[in-house]
Tab-separated table of C-alpha atoms and ligand atoms in Angstrom:
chain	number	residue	atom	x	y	z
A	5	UNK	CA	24.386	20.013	-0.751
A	6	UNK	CA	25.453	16.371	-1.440
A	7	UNK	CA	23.171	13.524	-1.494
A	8	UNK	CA	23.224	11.580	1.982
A	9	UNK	CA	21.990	7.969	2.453
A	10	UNK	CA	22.177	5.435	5.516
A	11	UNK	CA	24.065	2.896	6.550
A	12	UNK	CA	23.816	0.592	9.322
A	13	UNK	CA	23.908	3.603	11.901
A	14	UNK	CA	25.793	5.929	9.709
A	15	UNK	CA	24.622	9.157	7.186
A	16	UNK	CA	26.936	8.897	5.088
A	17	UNK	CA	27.946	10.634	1.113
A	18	UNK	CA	25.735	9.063	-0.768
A	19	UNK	CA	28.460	8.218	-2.993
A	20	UNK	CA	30.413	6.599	-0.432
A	21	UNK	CA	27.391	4.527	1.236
A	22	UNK	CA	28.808	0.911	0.011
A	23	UNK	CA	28.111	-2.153	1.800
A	24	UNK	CA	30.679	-5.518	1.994
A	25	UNK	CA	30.859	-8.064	-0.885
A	26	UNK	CA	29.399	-10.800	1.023
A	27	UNK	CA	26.776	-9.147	1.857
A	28	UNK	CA	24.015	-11.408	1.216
A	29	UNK	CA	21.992	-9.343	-0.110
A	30	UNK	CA	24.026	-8.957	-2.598
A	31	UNK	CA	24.956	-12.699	-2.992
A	32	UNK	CA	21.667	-14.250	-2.664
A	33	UNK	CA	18.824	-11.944	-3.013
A	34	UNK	CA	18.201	-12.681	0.825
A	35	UNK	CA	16.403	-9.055	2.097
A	36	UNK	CA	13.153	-7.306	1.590
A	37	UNK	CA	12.647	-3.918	0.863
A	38	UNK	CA	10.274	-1.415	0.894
A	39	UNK	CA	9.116	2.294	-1.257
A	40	UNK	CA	7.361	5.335	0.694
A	41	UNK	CA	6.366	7.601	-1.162
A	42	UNK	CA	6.996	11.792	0.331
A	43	UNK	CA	4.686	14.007	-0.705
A	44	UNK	CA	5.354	17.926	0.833
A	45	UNK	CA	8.028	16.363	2.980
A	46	UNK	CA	5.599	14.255	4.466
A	47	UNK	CA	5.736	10.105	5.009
A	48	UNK	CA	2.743	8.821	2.877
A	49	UNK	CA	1.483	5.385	4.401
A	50	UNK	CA	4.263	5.481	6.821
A	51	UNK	CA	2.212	2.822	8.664
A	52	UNK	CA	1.163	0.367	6.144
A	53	UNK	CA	4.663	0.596	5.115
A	54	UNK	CA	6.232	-0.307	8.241
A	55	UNK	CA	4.216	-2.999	8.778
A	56	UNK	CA	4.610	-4.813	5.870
A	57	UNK	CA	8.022	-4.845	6.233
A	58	UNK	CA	7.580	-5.991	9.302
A	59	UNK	CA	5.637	-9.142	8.091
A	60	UNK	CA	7.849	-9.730	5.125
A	61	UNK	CA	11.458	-9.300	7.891
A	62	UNK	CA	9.061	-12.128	9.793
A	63	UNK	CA	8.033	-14.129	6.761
A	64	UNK	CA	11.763	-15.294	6.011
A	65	UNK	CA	13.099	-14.942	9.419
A	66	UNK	CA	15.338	-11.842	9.634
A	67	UNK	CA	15.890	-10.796	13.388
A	68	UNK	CA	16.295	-7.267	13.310
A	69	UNK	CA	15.532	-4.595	16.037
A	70	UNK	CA	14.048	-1.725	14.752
A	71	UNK	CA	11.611	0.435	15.572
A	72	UNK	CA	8.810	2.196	14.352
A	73	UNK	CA	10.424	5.548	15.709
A	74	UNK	CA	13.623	5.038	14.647
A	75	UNK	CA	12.707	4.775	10.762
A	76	UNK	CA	10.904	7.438	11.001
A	77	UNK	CA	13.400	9.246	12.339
A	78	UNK	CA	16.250	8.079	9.668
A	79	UNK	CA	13.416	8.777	6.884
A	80	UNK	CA	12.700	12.370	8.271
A	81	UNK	CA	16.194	13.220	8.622
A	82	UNK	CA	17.227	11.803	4.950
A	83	UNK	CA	14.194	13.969	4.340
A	84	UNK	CA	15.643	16.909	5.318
A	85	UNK	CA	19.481	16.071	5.005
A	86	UNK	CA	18.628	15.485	0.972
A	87	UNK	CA	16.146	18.832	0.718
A	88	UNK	CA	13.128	16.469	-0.398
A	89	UNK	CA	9.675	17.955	-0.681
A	90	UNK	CA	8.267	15.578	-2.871
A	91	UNK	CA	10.466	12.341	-3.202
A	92	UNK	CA	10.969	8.386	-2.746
A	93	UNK	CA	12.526	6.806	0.324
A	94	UNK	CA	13.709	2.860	-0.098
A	95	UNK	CA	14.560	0.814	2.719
A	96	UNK	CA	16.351	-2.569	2.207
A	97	UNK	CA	17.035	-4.999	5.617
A	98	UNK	CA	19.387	-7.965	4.351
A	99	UNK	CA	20.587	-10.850	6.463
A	100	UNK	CA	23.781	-9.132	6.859
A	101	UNK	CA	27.890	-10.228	5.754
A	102	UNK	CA	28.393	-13.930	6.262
A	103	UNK	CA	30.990	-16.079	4.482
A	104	UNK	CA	28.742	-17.949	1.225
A	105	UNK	CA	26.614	-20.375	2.599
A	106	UNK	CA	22.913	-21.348	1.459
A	107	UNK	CA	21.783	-21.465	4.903
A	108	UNK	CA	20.935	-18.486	7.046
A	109	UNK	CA	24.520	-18.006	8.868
A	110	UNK	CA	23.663	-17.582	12.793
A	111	UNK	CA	24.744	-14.250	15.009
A	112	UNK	CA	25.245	-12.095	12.501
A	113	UNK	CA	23.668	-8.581	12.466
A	114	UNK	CA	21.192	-7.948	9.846
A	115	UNK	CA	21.646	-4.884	6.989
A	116	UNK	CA	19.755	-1.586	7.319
A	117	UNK	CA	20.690	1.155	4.154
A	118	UNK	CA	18.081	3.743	3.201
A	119	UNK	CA	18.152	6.068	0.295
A	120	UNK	CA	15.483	9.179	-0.456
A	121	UNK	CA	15.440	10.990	-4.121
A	122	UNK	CA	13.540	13.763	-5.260
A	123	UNK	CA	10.933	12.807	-7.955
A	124	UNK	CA	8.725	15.527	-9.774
A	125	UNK	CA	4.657	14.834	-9.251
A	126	UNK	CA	2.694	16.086	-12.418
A	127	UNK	CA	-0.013	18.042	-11.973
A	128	UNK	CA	-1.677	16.661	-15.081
A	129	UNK	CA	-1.779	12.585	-15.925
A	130	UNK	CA	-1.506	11.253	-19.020
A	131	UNK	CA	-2.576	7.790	-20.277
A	132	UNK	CA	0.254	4.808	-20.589
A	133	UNK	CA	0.705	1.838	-22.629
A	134	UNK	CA	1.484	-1.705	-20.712
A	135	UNK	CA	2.132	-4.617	-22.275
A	136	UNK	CA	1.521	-8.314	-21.062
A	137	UNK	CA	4.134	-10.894	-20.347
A	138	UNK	CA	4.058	-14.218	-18.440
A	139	UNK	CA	4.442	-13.874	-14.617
A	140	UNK	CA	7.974	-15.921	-14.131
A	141	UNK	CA	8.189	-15.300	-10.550
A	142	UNK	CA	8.332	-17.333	-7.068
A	143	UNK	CA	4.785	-18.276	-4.928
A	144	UNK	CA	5.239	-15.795	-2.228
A	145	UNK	CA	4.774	-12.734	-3.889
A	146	UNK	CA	3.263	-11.426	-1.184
A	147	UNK	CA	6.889	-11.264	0.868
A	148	UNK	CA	8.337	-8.073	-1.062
A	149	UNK	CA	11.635	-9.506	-1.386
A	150	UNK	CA	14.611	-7.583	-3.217
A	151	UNK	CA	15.093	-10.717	-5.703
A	152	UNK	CA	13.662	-8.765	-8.335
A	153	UNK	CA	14.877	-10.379	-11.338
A	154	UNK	CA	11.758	-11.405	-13.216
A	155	UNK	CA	9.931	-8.361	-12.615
A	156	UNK	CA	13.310	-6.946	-14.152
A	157	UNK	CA	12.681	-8.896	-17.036
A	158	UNK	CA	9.278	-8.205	-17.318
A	159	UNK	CA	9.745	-4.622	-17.172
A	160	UNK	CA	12.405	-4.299	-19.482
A	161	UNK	CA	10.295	-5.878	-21.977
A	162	UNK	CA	7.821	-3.086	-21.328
A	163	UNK	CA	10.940	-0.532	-22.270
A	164	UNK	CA	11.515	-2.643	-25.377
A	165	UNK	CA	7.864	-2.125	-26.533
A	166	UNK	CA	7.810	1.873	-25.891
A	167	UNK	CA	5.617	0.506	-22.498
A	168	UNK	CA	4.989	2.096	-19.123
A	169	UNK	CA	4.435	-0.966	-17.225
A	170	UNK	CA	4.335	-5.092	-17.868
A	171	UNK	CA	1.021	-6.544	-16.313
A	172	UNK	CA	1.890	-10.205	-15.688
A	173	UNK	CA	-0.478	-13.313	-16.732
A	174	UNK	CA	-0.079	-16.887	-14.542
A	175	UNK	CA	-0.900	-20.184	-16.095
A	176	UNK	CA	-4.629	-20.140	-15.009
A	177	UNK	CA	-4.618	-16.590	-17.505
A	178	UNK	CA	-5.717	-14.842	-14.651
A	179	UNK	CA	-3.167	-10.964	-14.463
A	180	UNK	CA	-1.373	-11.026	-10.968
A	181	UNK	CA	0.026	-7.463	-11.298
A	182	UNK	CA	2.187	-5.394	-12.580
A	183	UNK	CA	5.739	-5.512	-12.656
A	184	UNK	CA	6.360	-2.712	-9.988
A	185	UNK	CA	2.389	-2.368	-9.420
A	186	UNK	CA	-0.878	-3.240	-8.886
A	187	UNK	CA	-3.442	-3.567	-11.304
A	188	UNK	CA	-6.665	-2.416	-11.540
A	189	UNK	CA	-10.167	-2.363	-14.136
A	190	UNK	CA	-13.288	-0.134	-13.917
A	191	UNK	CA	-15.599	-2.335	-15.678
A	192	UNK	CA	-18.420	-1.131	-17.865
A	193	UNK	CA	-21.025	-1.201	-14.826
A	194	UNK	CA	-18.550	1.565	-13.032
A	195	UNK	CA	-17.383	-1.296	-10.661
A	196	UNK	CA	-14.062	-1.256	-9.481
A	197	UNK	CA	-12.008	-4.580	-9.711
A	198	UNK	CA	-8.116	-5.418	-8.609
A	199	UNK	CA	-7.261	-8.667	-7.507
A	200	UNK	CA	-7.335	-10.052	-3.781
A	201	UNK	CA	-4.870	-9.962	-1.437
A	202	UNK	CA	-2.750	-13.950	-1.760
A	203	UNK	CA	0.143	-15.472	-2.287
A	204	UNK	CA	-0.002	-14.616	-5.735
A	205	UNK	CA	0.466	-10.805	-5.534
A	206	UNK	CA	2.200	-8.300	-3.306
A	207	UNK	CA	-0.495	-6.826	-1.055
A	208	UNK	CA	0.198	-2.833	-2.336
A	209	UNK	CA	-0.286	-0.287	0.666
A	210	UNK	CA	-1.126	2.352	-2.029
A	211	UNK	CA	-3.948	-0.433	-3.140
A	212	UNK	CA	-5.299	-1.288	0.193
A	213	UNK	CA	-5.559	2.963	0.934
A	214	UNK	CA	-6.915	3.050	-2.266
A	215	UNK	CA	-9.786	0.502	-1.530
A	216	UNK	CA	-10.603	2.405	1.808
A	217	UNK	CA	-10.802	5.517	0.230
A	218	UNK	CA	-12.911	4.524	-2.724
A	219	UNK	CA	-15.244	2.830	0.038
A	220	UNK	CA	-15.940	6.035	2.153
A	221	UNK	CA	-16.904	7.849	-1.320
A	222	UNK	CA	-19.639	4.859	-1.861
A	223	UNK	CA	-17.404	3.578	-4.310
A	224	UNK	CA	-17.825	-0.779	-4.537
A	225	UNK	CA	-14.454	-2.256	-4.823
A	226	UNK	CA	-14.774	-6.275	-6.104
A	227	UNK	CA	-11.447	-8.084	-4.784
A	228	UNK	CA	-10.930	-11.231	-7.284
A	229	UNK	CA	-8.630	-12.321	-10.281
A	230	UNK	CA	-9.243	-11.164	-13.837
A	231	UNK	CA	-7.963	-12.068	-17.345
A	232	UNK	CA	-6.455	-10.153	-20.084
A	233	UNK	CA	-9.855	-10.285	-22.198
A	234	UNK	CA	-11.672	-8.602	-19.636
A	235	UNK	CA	-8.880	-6.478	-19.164
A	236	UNK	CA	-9.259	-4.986	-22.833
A	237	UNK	CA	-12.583	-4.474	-22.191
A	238	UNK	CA	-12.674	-2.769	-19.238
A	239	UNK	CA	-13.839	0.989	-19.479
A	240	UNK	CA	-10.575	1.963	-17.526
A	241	UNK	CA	-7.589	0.671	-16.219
A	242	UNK	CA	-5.168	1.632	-14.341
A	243	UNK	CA	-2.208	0.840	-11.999
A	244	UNK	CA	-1.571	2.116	-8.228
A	245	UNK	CA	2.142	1.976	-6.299
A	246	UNK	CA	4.045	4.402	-4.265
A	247	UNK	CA	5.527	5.289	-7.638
A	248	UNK	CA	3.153	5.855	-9.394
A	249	UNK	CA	0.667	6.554	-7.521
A	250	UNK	CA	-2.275	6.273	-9.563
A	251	UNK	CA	-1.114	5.971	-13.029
A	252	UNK	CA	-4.525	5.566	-16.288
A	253	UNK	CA	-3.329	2.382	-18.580
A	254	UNK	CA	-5.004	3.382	-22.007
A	255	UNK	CA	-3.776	0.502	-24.229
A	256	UNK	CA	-3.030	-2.771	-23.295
A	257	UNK	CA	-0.662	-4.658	-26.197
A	258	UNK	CA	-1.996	-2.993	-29.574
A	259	UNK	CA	-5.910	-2.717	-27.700
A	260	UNK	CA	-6.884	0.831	-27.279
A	261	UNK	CA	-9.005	1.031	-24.025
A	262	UNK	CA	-11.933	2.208	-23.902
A	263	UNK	CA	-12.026	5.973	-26.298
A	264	UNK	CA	-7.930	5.973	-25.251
A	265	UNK	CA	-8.774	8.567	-22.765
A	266	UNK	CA	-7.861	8.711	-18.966
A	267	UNK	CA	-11.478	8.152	-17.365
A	268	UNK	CA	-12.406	9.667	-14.666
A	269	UNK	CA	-12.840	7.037	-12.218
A	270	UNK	CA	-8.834	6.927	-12.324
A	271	UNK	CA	-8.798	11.104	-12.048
A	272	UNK	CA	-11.330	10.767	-9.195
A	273	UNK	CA	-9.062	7.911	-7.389
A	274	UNK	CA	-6.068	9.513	-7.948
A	275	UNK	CA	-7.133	12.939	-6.340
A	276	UNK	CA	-8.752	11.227	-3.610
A	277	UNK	CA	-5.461	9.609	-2.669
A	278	UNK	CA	-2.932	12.803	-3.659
A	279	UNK	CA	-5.693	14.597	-1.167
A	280	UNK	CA	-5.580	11.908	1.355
A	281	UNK	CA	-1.377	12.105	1.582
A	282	UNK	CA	-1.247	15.816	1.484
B	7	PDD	N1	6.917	-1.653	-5.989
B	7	PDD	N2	3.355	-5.151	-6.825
B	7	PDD	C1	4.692	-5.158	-7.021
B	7	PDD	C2	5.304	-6.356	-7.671
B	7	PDD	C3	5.471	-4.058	-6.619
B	7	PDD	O1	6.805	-4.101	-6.794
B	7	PDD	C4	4.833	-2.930	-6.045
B	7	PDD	C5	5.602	-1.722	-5.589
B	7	PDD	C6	3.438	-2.957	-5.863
B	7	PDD	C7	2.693	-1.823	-5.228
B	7	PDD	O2	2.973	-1.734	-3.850
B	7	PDD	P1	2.861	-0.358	-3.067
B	7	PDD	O3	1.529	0.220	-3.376
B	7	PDD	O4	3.014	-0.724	-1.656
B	7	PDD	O5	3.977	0.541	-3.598
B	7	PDD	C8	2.737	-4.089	-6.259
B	7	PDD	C9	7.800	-0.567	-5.602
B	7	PDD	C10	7.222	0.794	-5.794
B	7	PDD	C11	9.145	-0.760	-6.283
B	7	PDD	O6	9.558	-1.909	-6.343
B	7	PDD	O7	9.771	0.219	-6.702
């Protein structure tokens, strides 16, 4: 069977799911998105996901009517429709087709298009390299907007340096995140540290699960900024999204971290949450 995607009402080919040239989306950058992961053909954080898109649709003032039942319903059909059992589902709301014009154009019906793709989940993690690069981007990181072009950048640097992910640095020298993820450090007193919800970061569903479930295993989570140094210092690092889930950083730039191994805090987390979804 042929890959189907959504459309603004429609299931449609996947290769014939096109949206108009003035869509501004694709003019100005001016939508949100959002990534759910589907593990056994089930929605993981279907809730968180929804509503933070919710907040980030309200956060630059896109009217759209949609409900909580209805994505589900496009997701589980796409689901089904593409034969996912374990897969990725992206949403994207734009402001809709208006003639160019900075200003948000008035009465015009906002974008919906949805895609799912099967993705393979390994049963055994290895360790990845990240590099660091400056964080280039906007102050509301927090709104996960589709203008993605420095975290492009950053991430194709990683590629360029045989890395799995960029972790960005600010001016202060404080790491925000990565380019497509959050960050996280075990330090050496087995306390885990990643970086409190602001402006400054995109609030990651998979991190805030994350923190509850480390809590209910006794686990002490420490939300606040950290630097690179302590970064290469930590006993383990590693990065959470509903890509990759939770994926061990074992060097950082040339550093090794730690003995270069995956620890097991990261192993622990990383069941907890695959156990958690499934
Ligand atoms: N990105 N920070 C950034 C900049 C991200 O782009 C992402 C996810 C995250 C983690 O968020 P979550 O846990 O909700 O996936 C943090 C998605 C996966 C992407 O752009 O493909």
């Amino acid at each position: 069977m042929s890959r189907v995607s959504y459309v603004n009402g429609r299931y449609l080919p996947h290769k014939r799911s096109t949206v108009h040239i003035e869509d501004r989306g694709y003019q100005f950058g001016d939508g949100v998105y959002e990534v759910i992961l589907v593990l056994n053909k089930k929605l993981v954080d279907f809730e968180g996901h929804f509503n933070r898109l919710q907040r980030s649709l309200n956060e630059i003032s896109i009217d759209i009517n949609i409900s909580e039942i209805l994505i589900k319903q496009i997701f589980n059909r796409l689901i089904r429709f593409n034969l996912i059992r374990n897969g990725l589902i992206y949403l994207q709301v734009t402001r809709g087709v208006a003639e160019r014009a900075h200003q948000f154009p008035k009465n015009i019906p906002a974008a919906l298009v949805v895609t799912a793709k099967p993705i393979a989940i390994n049963s055994v993690v290895e360790g990845k390299k990240a590099i660091t690069t400056v964080d280039q981007r906007w102050d509301r990181r927090d709104i996960k907007t589709i203008q993605l072009l420095p975290n492009c950048i950053a991430k194709q640097e990683a590629v360029k340096n045989d890395a799995f992910e960029a972790i960005m640095v600010m001016d202060d020298g404080t790491i925000s995140e990565g380019a497509s993820s959050n960050l996280w450090m075990v330090d050496r007193d087995n306390q885990l540290i990643t970086r409190k919800a602001s402006n400054a970061i995109l609030n990651g569903i998979t991190k805030v699960t994350l923190t509850k479930l480390a809590h209910n295993h006794k686990l002490q989570v420490i939300e606040r900024a950290f630097t690179v140094d302590e970064a290469e210092e930590a006993g383990e690092l590693f990065i959470t999204s509903a890509t990759a889930i939770v994926t061990p950083i074992t060097q950082l730039n040339d550093r090794i971290i730690a003995d270069g191994k995956v620890g097991p805090v990261s192993l622990a987390l990383r069941d907890m949450y695959l156990n958690m979804a499934i």
